[in-house]
Amino acid sequence: FEVALPQPYLEILLNGQEPSGSDTLLLTGAVDATETVDIEPDGAGGTQPDIDVDYNSNGINDLDFDLTGIELVDYEAVGDDDVLIVSPGDGDHVVRVDSAPQDDNTDRVISDALPEVQYQNLGTLRVDPTGDGEDIVTFVTRSLEGAVNYETDLGDRDTLVIEGSNSQDDDFSVAPGPVATSFLTVTDN
């Protein structure tokens, strides 16, 4: 399925069919629009992803996707100013962010709760686990090029893993974030 943004609809329902493993949603970002795309399961204990697209963060042009049977979501953002938020939902989850093997400019998010999500040309990728689960979020920093910034918002019981390269002398800096926040900034020097 290929959907170019923006769309005049409020909701799009997509139902992938057999054979399993072959259904892809290609979401192409809108020119001259700052988009926020949220990908998360469809509610507590949900197994199918919902995608919410908000143009310019104003709520006027919201578009909701309900997906069934989709194994890959590919978001081609435009302009390095869009935000992609991936939330695995409630419960304990494992999320991995790395470079997609077939394209040097594309990254991917792999989790145990959502289809694979690939993306390119983002301003920010944010992994945002929700609920009281114990989540493990891994960023494989070598060859990440799909976004300008990578973020995560972890809870007290969650774990952040920064994975470098075995063949390089990795050098990471950890610094406090802005005043009055609990953020840390990790930089791959």
PDB file of C-alpha atoms in Angstrom:
ATOM      1  CA  PHE A   1       0.000   0.000   0.000  1.00  0.00           C
ATOM      2  CA  GLU A   2       1.377   3.431  -0.879  1.00  0.00           C
ATOM      3  CA  VAL A   3      -0.103   6.557   0.707  1.00  0.00           C
ATOM      4  CA  ALA A   4       1.168  10.052  -0.102  1.00  0.00           C
ATOM      5  CA  LEU A   5       0.474  12.722   2.472  1.00  0.00           C
ATOM      6  CA  PRO A   6      -1.542  14.834   2.993  1.00  0.00           C
ATOM      7  CA  GLN A   7      -4.893  13.091   2.541  1.00  0.00           C
ATOM      8  CA  PRO A   8      -8.406  14.559   2.790  1.00  0.00           C
ATOM      9  CA  TYR A   9      -9.618  11.673   4.972  1.00  0.00           C
ATOM     10  CA  LEU A  10      -9.797  11.383   8.745  1.00  0.00           C
ATOM     11  CA  GLU A  11      -9.186   7.639   8.849  1.00  0.00           C
ATOM     12  CA  ILE A  12      -7.758   4.965   6.546  1.00  0.00           C
ATOM     13  CA  LEU A  13      -8.246   1.251   7.229  1.00  0.00           C
ATOM     14  CA  LEU A  14      -5.663  -1.089   5.669  1.00  0.00           C
ATOM     15  CA  ASN A  15      -6.004  -4.853   5.815  1.00  0.00           C
ATOM     16  CA  GLY A  16      -3.049  -6.900   4.568  1.00  0.00           C
ATOM     17  CA  GLN A  17      -3.766 -10.429   3.398  1.00  0.00           C
ATOM     18  CA  GLU A  18      -1.857 -13.626   2.745  1.00  0.00           C
ATOM     19  CA  PRO A  19       0.880 -14.444   2.103  1.00  0.00           C
ATOM     20  CA  SER A  20       2.143 -13.326   5.465  1.00  0.00           C
ATOM     21  CA  GLY A  21       5.330 -11.254   5.496  1.00  0.00           C
ATOM     22  CA  SER A  22       4.689  -9.421   2.243  1.00  0.00           C
ATOM     23  CA  ASP A  23       2.430  -6.478   3.185  1.00  0.00           C
ATOM     24  CA  THR A  24       4.048  -3.029   3.345  1.00  0.00           C
ATOM     25  CA  LEU A  25       2.667   0.425   4.028  1.00  0.00           C
ATOM     26  CA  LEU A  26       4.751   3.108   2.291  1.00  0.00           C
ATOM     27  CA  LEU A  27       3.938   6.454   3.874  1.00  0.00           C
ATOM     28  CA  THR A  28       5.375   9.438   1.985  1.00  0.00           C
ATOM     29  CA  GLY A  29       5.598  12.704   3.891  1.00  0.00           C
ATOM     30  CA  ALA A  30       4.088  15.964   2.729  1.00  0.00           C
ATOM     31  CA  VAL A  31       6.249  18.757   1.335  1.00  0.00           C
ATOM     32  CA  ASP A  32       6.308  21.982   3.397  1.00  0.00           C
ATOM     33  CA  ALA A  33       4.603  20.360   6.397  1.00  0.00           C
ATOM     34  CA  THR A  34       6.109  19.447   9.736  1.00  0.00           C
ATOM     35  CA  GLU A  35       4.591  16.088  10.558  1.00  0.00           C
ATOM     36  CA  THR A  36       4.434  14.052  13.723  1.00  0.00           C
ATOM     37  CA  VAL A  37       3.770  10.365  13.085  1.00  0.00           C
ATOM     38  CA  ASP A  38       2.905   8.121  16.049  1.00  0.00           C
ATOM     39  CA  ILE A  39       3.040   4.353  15.661  1.00  0.00           C
ATOM     40  CA  GLU A  40       1.692   2.280  18.542  1.00  0.00           C
ATOM     41  CA  PRO A  41      -0.505  -0.750  19.245  1.00  0.00           C
ATOM     42  CA  ASP A  42      -4.258  -0.204  19.135  1.00  0.00           C
ATOM     43  CA  GLY A  43      -4.852   0.159  22.870  1.00  0.00           C
ATOM     44  CA  ALA A  44      -4.093  -1.870  25.953  1.00  0.00           C
ATOM     45  CA  GLY A  45      -2.955  -5.318  24.934  1.00  0.00           C
ATOM     46  CA  GLY A  46      -3.468  -4.473  21.264  1.00  0.00           C
ATOM     47  CA  THR A  47      -1.566  -6.398  18.639  1.00  0.00           C
ATOM     48  CA  GLN A  48      -2.251  -4.322  15.528  1.00  0.00           C
ATOM     49  CA  PRO A  49      -0.600  -0.946  15.073  1.00  0.00           C
ATOM     50  CA  ASP A  50      -2.400   2.347  14.849  1.00  0.00           C
ATOM     51  CA  ILE A  51      -0.685   5.237  13.107  1.00  0.00           C
ATOM     52  CA  ASP A  52      -1.626   8.818  13.836  1.00  0.00           C
ATOM     53  CA  VAL A  53      -0.348  11.566  11.546  1.00  0.00           C
ATOM     54  CA  ASP A  54      -0.522  15.150  12.785  1.00  0.00           C
ATOM     55  CA  TYR A  55       0.486  17.899  10.347  1.00  0.00           C
ATOM     56  CA  ASN A  56       2.230  20.918  11.847  1.00  0.00           C
ATOM     57  CA  SER A  57       1.187  19.662  15.293  1.00  0.00           C
ATOM     58  CA  ASN A  58      -2.015  21.659  15.002  1.00  0.00           C
ATOM     59  CA  GLY A  59      -4.552  18.832  15.028  1.00  0.00           C
ATOM     60  CA  ILE A  60      -6.385  20.297  12.027  1.00  0.00           C
ATOM     61  CA  ASN A  61      -5.239  17.721   9.495  1.00  0.00           C
ATOM     62  CA  ASP A  62      -5.070  14.632  11.679  1.00  0.00           C
ATOM     63  CA  LEU A  63      -5.151  11.321   9.852  1.00  0.00           C
ATOM     64  CA  ASP A  64      -5.505   7.962  11.570  1.00  0.00           C
ATOM     65  CA  PHE A  65      -4.535   4.617  10.056  1.00  0.00           C
ATOM     66  CA  ASP A  66      -5.822   1.326  11.423  1.00  0.00           C
ATOM     67  CA  LEU A  67      -3.621  -1.503  10.171  1.00  0.00           C
ATOM     68  CA  THR A  68      -4.185  -5.237  10.113  1.00  0.00           C
ATOM     69  CA  GLY A  69      -1.761  -7.749   8.641  1.00  0.00           C
ATOM     70  CA  ILE A  70       0.920  -5.162   7.740  1.00  0.00           C
ATOM     71  CA  GLU A  71       4.448  -6.447   8.329  1.00  0.00           C
ATOM     72  CA  LEU A  72       6.455  -3.349   7.323  1.00  0.00           C
ATOM     73  CA  VAL A  73       5.790   0.380   7.660  1.00  0.00           C
ATOM     74  CA  ASP A  74       8.170   2.564   5.616  1.00  0.00           C
ATOM     75  CA  TYR A  75       7.975   6.299   6.344  1.00  0.00           C
ATOM     76  CA  GLU A  76       9.737   8.525   3.810  1.00  0.00           C
ATOM     77  CA  ALA A  77       9.801  11.898   5.567  1.00  0.00           C
ATOM     78  CA  VAL A  78      10.524  15.141   3.724  1.00  0.00           C
ATOM     79  CA  GLY A  79      12.735  17.998   4.906  1.00  0.00           C
ATOM     80  CA  ASP A  80      14.505  16.644   8.018  1.00  0.00           C
ATOM     81  CA  ASP A  81      11.909  18.308  10.290  1.00  0.00           C
ATOM     82  CA  ASP A  82       9.379  15.521  10.871  1.00  0.00           C
ATOM     83  CA  VAL A  83       9.066  13.521  14.103  1.00  0.00           C
ATOM     84  CA  LEU A  84       8.430   9.769  14.268  1.00  0.00           C
ATOM     85  CA  ILE A  85       7.338   8.400  17.640  1.00  0.00           C
ATOM     86  CA  VAL A  86       7.348   4.625  18.069  1.00  0.00           C
ATOM     87  CA  SER A  87       5.715   3.205  21.192  1.00  0.00           C
ATOM     88  CA  PRO A  88       5.624  -0.563  21.780  1.00  0.00           C
ATOM     89  CA  GLY A  89       2.685  -0.169  24.184  1.00  0.00           C
ATOM     90  CA  ASP A  90       1.994  -1.547  27.645  1.00  0.00           C
ATOM     91  CA  GLY A  91       3.960  -4.439  29.070  1.00  0.00           C
ATOM     92  CA  ASP A  92       7.574  -5.586  28.781  1.00  0.00           C
ATOM     93  CA  HIS A  93       9.116  -5.004  25.350  1.00  0.00           C
ATOM     94  CA  VAL A  94      12.409  -5.093  23.482  1.00  0.00           C
ATOM     95  CA  VAL A  95      13.040  -2.346  20.899  1.00  0.00           C
ATOM     96  CA  ARG A  96      16.082  -2.074  18.630  1.00  0.00           C
ATOM     97  CA  VAL A  97      17.023   0.893  16.423  1.00  0.00           C
ATOM     98  CA  ASP A  98      19.622   0.199  13.741  1.00  0.00           C
ATOM     99  CA  SER A  99      20.504   0.789  10.113  1.00  0.00           C
ATOM    100  CA  ALA A 100      18.306  -1.102   7.635  1.00  0.00           C
ATOM    101  CA  PRO A 101      20.528  -3.574   5.778  1.00  0.00           C
ATOM    102  CA  GLN A 102      19.290  -2.810   2.262  1.00  0.00           C
ATOM    103  CA  ASP A 103      19.729   0.995   2.244  1.00  0.00           C
ATOM    104  CA  ASP A 104      22.475   3.147   3.781  1.00  0.00           C
ATOM    105  CA  ASN A 105      20.137   6.123   4.318  1.00  0.00           C
ATOM    106  CA  THR A 106      17.349   4.146   5.971  1.00  0.00           C
ATOM    107  CA  ASP A 107      17.101   3.165   9.623  1.00  0.00           C
ATOM    108  CA  ARG A 108      14.638   0.777  11.219  1.00  0.00           C
ATOM    109  CA  VAL A 109      12.901   0.077  14.502  1.00  0.00           C
ATOM    110  CA  ILE A 110      12.374  -3.572  15.334  1.00  0.00           C
ATOM    111  CA  SER A 111      10.235  -4.527  18.313  1.00  0.00           C
ATOM    112  CA  ASP A 112       8.332  -7.478  19.684  1.00  0.00           C
ATOM    113  CA  ALA A 113       5.053  -5.512  19.571  1.00  0.00           C
ATOM    114  CA  LEU A 114       4.882  -3.797  16.148  1.00  0.00           C
ATOM    115  CA  PRO A 115       5.744  -4.480  12.537  1.00  0.00           C
ATOM    116  CA  GLU A 116       9.192  -3.370  11.422  1.00  0.00           C
ATOM    117  CA  VAL A 117       9.266   0.409  10.950  1.00  0.00           C
ATOM    118  CA  GLN A 118      11.741   1.876   8.466  1.00  0.00           C
ATOM    119  CA  TYR A 119      12.328   5.594   7.989  1.00  0.00           C
ATOM    120  CA  GLN A 120      14.515   8.207   6.342  1.00  0.00           C
ATOM    121  CA  ASN A 121      14.899  12.026   6.305  1.00  0.00           C
ATOM    122  CA  LEU A 122      13.547  12.527   9.848  1.00  0.00           C
ATOM    123  CA  GLY A 123      14.262  15.405  12.169  1.00  0.00           C
ATOM    124  CA  THR A 124      13.709  13.190  15.243  1.00  0.00           C
ATOM    125  CA  LEU A 125      13.073   9.521  15.953  1.00  0.00           C
ATOM    126  CA  ARG A 126      11.663   9.029  19.461  1.00  0.00           C
ATOM    127  CA  VAL A 127      11.178   5.609  21.061  1.00  0.00           C
ATOM    128  CA  ASP A 128       8.557   6.130  23.759  1.00  0.00           C
ATOM    129  CA  PRO A 129       7.712   3.055  25.844  1.00  0.00           C
ATOM    130  CA  THR A 130       4.523   3.522  27.847  1.00  0.00           C
ATOM    131  CA  GLY A 131       3.049   1.893  30.901  1.00  0.00           C
ATOM    132  CA  ASP A 132       4.691   0.101  33.793  1.00  0.00           C
ATOM    133  CA  GLY A 133       6.591  -2.519  31.811  1.00  0.00           C
ATOM    134  CA  GLU A 134      10.296  -3.220  31.811  1.00  0.00           C
ATOM    135  CA  ASP A 135      11.447  -2.173  28.364  1.00  0.00           C
ATOM    136  CA  ILE A 136      14.892  -2.579  26.824  1.00  0.00           C
ATOM    137  CA  VAL A 137      15.657   0.026  24.146  1.00  0.00           C
ATOM    138  CA  THR A 138      18.845  -0.430  22.096  1.00  0.00           C
ATOM    139  CA  PHE A 139      20.359   2.128  19.735  1.00  0.00           C
ATOM    140  CA  VAL A 140      23.004   0.661  17.403  1.00  0.00           C
ATOM    141  CA  THR A 141      24.881   3.859  16.652  1.00  0.00           C
ATOM    142  CA  ARG A 142      27.069   2.683  13.777  1.00  0.00           C
ATOM    143  CA  SER A 143      25.617   3.771  10.432  1.00  0.00           C
ATOM    144  CA  LEU A 144      22.474   5.470  11.783  1.00  0.00           C
ATOM    145  CA  GLU A 145      21.504   8.057   9.158  1.00  0.00           C
ATOM    146  CA  GLY A 146      17.703   8.100   8.963  1.00  0.00           C
ATOM    147  CA  ALA A 147      17.231  10.953  11.474  1.00  0.00           C
ATOM    148  CA  VAL A 148      19.047  14.033  12.703  1.00  0.00           C
ATOM    149  CA  ASN A 149      18.183  13.283  16.368  1.00  0.00           C
ATOM    150  CA  TYR A 150      17.450  10.054  18.243  1.00  0.00           C
ATOM    151  CA  GLU A 151      15.542  10.141  21.536  1.00  0.00           C
ATOM    152  CA  THR A 152      13.891   7.878  24.040  1.00  0.00           C
ATOM    153  CA  ASP A 153      11.721   8.559  27.072  1.00  0.00           C
ATOM    154  CA  LEU A 154      12.309   5.731  29.527  1.00  0.00           C
ATOM    155  CA  GLY A 155      10.635   4.868  32.802  1.00  0.00           C
ATOM    156  CA  ASP A 156      12.286   3.922  36.086  1.00  0.00           C
ATOM    157  CA  ARG A 157      12.395   0.200  35.235  1.00  0.00           C
ATOM    158  CA  ASP A 158      13.476   0.559  31.594  1.00  0.00           C
ATOM    159  CA  THR A 159      16.994  -0.008  30.221  1.00  0.00           C
ATOM    160  CA  LEU A 160      18.869   1.963  27.570  1.00  0.00           C
ATOM    161  CA  VAL A 161      21.579   0.136  25.607  1.00  0.00           C
ATOM    162  CA  ILE A 162      23.990   2.036  23.353  1.00  0.00           C
ATOM    163  CA  GLU A 163      25.676  -0.431  21.008  1.00  0.00           C
ATOM    164  CA  GLY A 164      28.780   0.706  19.151  1.00  0.00           C
ATOM    165  CA  SER A 165      31.014  -1.155  16.719  1.00  0.00           C
ATOM    166  CA  ASN A 166      33.435  -3.978  17.505  1.00  0.00           C
ATOM    167  CA  SER A 167      35.927  -2.765  14.915  1.00  0.00           C
ATOM    168  CA  GLN A 168      36.170   0.863  16.090  1.00  0.00           C
ATOM    169  CA  ASP A 169      37.281   2.604  19.235  1.00  0.00           C
ATOM    170  CA  ASP A 170      33.873   3.877  20.294  1.00  0.00           C
ATOM    171  CA  ASP A 171      33.856   7.099  22.262  1.00  0.00           C
ATOM    172  CA  PHE A 172      30.565   8.214  23.824  1.00  0.00           C
ATOM    173  CA  SER A 173      29.941  11.301  25.960  1.00  0.00           C
ATOM    174  CA  VAL A 174      27.112  11.452  28.485  1.00  0.00           C
ATOM    175  CA  ALA A 175      26.011  14.891  29.668  1.00  0.00           C
ATOM    176  CA  PRO A 176      23.014  16.258  31.549  1.00  0.00           C
ATOM    177  CA  GLY A 177      20.207  17.667  29.459  1.00  0.00           C
ATOM    178  CA  PRO A 178      18.589  21.066  29.837  1.00  0.00           C
ATOM    179  CA  VAL A 179      18.169  22.487  33.329  1.00  0.00           C
ATOM    180  CA  ALA A 180      15.141  21.226  35.279  1.00  0.00           C
ATOM    181  CA  THR A 181      14.780  18.057  33.190  1.00  0.00           C
ATOM    182  CA  SER A 182      15.807  14.468  33.760  1.00  0.00           C
ATOM    183  CA  PHE A 183      17.243  14.144  30.257  1.00  0.00           C
ATOM    184  CA  LEU A 184      20.709  12.886  29.432  1.00  0.00           C
ATOM    185  CA  THR A 185      22.456  13.548  26.157  1.00  0.00           C
ATOM    186  CA  VAL A 186      24.542  10.687  24.744  1.00  0.00           C
ATOM    187  CA  THR A 187      26.877  11.708  21.926  1.00  0.00           C
ATOM    188  CA  ASP A 188      28.777   9.321  19.666  1.00  0.00           C
ATOM    189  CA  ASN A 189      32.027  11.213  19.273  1.00  0.00           C
TER     190      ASN A 189
END
